[in-house]
Tab-separated table of C-alpha atoms in Angstrom:
chain	number	residue	atom	x	y	z
B	1	UNK	CA	54.597	297.229	161.567
B	2	UNK	CA	55.541	300.303	163.540
B	3	UNK	CA	59.208	301.281	163.613
B	4	UNK	CA	59.667	300.561	167.328
B	5	UNK	CA	58.295	297.016	167.056
B	6	UNK	CA	60.357	296.385	163.926
B	7	UNK	CA	63.502	297.551	165.749
B	8	UNK	CA	62.789	295.405	168.819
B	9	UNK	CA	61.971	292.308	166.767
B	10	UNK	CA	65.033	292.709	164.554
B	11	UNK	CA	67.290	293.198	167.586
B	12	UNK	CA	65.847	290.090	169.236
B	13	UNK	CA	66.255	288.003	166.061
B	14	UNK	CA	69.816	289.260	165.596
B	15	UNK	CA	70.732	288.421	169.193
B	16	UNK	CA	69.252	284.917	169.190
B	17	UNK	CA	70.880	284.165	165.819
B	18	UNK	CA	74.222	284.164	167.662
B	19	UNK	CA	73.082	281.004	169.484
B	20	UNK	CA	72.138	279.046	166.357
B	21	UNK	CA	73.510	275.515	166.124
B	22	UNK	CA	74.406	275.343	162.437
B	23	UNK	CA	77.627	273.290	162.191
B	24	UNK	CA	76.583	271.564	158.949
B	25	UNK	CA	75.174	274.357	156.803
B	26	UNK	CA	76.891	277.313	158.466
B	27	UNK	CA	73.612	279.190	157.846
B	28	UNK	CA	72.594	280.735	161.165
B	29	UNK	CA	69.016	282.015	161.446
B	30	UNK	CA	67.306	284.060	164.137
B	31	UNK	CA	63.556	284.608	164.336
B	32	UNK	CA	61.401	286.792	166.564
B	33	UNK	CA	57.603	286.818	166.818
B	34	UNK	CA	55.374	289.394	168.503
B	35	UNK	CA	52.234	287.901	170.028
B	36	UNK	CA	48.806	289.377	170.767
B	37	UNK	CA	49.996	290.494	174.210
B	38	UNK	CA	52.967	292.451	172.837
B	39	UNK	CA	55.493	289.874	174.027
B	40	UNK	CA	58.433	288.865	171.861
B	41	UNK	CA	59.359	285.196	171.436
B	42	UNK	CA	62.625	284.126	169.809
B	43	UNK	CA	64.143	281.071	168.222
B	44	UNK	CA	67.268	280.049	166.331
B	45	UNK	CA	67.858	277.124	164.023
B	46	UNK	CA	69.131	273.900	165.560
B	47	UNK	CA	70.717	271.508	163.086
B	48	UNK	CA	71.192	267.810	163.729
B	49	UNK	CA	73.655	265.231	162.373
B	50	UNK	CA	70.566	263.328	161.183
B	51	UNK	CA	70.058	266.284	158.859
B	52	UNK	CA	66.285	266.290	158.317
B	53	UNK	CA	65.745	266.231	162.082
B	54	UNK	CA	66.830	269.852	162.616
B	55	UNK	CA	64.574	272.686	163.718
B	56	UNK	CA	64.020	275.947	161.863
B	57	UNK	CA	64.295	279.184	163.838
B	58	UNK	CA	60.686	280.096	163.090
B	59	UNK	CA	59.424	276.769	164.463
B	60	UNK	CA	61.492	277.203	167.636
B	61	UNK	CA	60.113	280.748	168.121
B	62	UNK	CA	56.593	279.517	167.470
B	63	UNK	CA	56.998	276.811	170.114
B	64	UNK	CA	58.138	279.470	172.592
B	65	UNK	CA	55.103	281.633	171.725
B	66	UNK	CA	52.655	278.778	172.277
B	67	UNK	CA	54.433	277.594	175.439
B	68	UNK	CA	54.052	281.125	176.866
B	69	UNK	CA	50.307	281.103	176.159
B	70	UNK	CA	50.339	283.124	172.934
B	71	UNK	CA	47.821	282.212	170.261
B	72	UNK	CA	48.266	284.933	167.622
B	73	UNK	CA	51.268	286.336	165.773
B	74	UNK	CA	51.129	290.104	165.199
B	75	UNK	CA	54.546	290.520	163.503
B	76	UNK	CA	57.546	288.444	162.409
B	77	UNK	CA	61.249	289.271	162.007
B	78	UNK	CA	63.852	286.967	160.515
B	79	UNK	CA	67.615	287.598	160.325
B	80	UNK	CA	69.703	285.317	158.094
B	81	UNK	CA	71.978	285.225	155.102
B	82	UNK	CA	74.291	287.746	153.460
B	83	UNK	CA	73.435	290.199	150.702
B	84	UNK	CA	69.899	288.978	150.188
B	85	UNK	CA	67.528	288.467	153.119
B	86	UNK	CA	66.285	284.919	153.607
B	87	UNK	CA	62.560	284.289	153.883
B	88	UNK	CA	60.873	281.476	155.840
B	89	UNK	CA	60.937	278.074	154.138
B	90	UNK	CA	57.676	276.643	152.832
B	91	UNK	CA	57.063	274.507	155.909
B	92	UNK	CA	57.611	277.441	158.244
B	93	UNK	CA	55.320	279.631	156.163
B	94	UNK	CA	52.531	277.133	156.836
B	95	UNK	CA	53.441	276.832	160.529
B	96	UNK	CA	53.387	280.626	160.930
B	97	UNK	CA	50.114	280.853	158.982
B	98	UNK	CA	48.381	278.784	161.665
B	99	UNK	CA	48.771	281.781	164.013
B	100	UNK	CA	49.101	284.699	161.555
B	101	UNK	CA	46.660	286.107	159.028
B	102	UNK	CA	47.476	287.438	155.569
B	103	UNK	CA	48.096	291.011	156.750
B	104	UNK	CA	50.718	290.125	159.388
B	105	UNK	CA	53.969	291.929	158.538
B	106	UNK	CA	57.124	289.881	157.969
B	107	UNK	CA	60.434	291.742	158.188
B	108	UNK	CA	63.377	289.851	156.682
B	109	UNK	CA	66.919	291.172	157.085
B	110	UNK	CA	70.279	289.790	156.044
B	111	UNK	CA	73.130	289.782	158.531
B	112	UNK	CA	74.741	292.617	156.564
B	113	UNK	CA	71.621	294.818	156.571
B	114	UNK	CA	69.690	294.161	153.344
B	115	UNK	CA	65.944	294.347	154.009
B	116	UNK	CA	62.802	292.774	152.581
B	117	UNK	CA	59.459	293.745	154.099
B	118	UNK	CA	56.473	291.626	153.117
B	119	UNK	CA	53.363	289.999	154.590
B	120	UNK	CA	52.213	286.479	155.342
B	121	UNK	CA	49.710	286.751	152.478
B	122	UNK	CA	52.462	287.610	150.006
B	123	UNK	CA	54.659	284.755	151.267
B	124	UNK	CA	51.855	282.192	151.237
B	125	UNK	CA	49.090	283.281	148.844
B	126	UNK	CA	45.785	281.404	148.849
B	127	UNK	CA	46.883	279.722	152.062
B	128	UNK	CA	45.100	277.029	154.023
B	129	UNK	CA	44.471	278.239	157.568
B	130	UNK	CA	42.332	277.383	160.570
B	131	UNK	CA	39.329	279.200	159.107
B	132	UNK	CA	39.242	276.683	156.254
B	133	UNK	CA	38.163	274.038	158.764
B	134	UNK	CA	35.330	276.110	160.249
């Protein structure tokens, strides 16, 4: 991921994280996705009193991408946690994989600046994607 895109995605994820609804866990997450048109789509986590009914930030951002007509993820940024950057949960890894190939860069950053740069393939090795159904 080029430095400019990484900076823009991280800034967008950091900004949207401020709107997270996380009264139960206190763990605010912001996500930003770049689509095939160069647009950035954001999402934050939205918890619910019926705890399993909440939405992960990545799923919210993915919904925004699809609603805007995007069909491919070119890069991902996630901002969450302290000290150690959080990575997408297993369910979100699969959701992202539907629109992102193995080489798509994933930039994870903690709220206090620790960084982990990886790829979809490293996060979800031997994944099951749309091409498996072809």
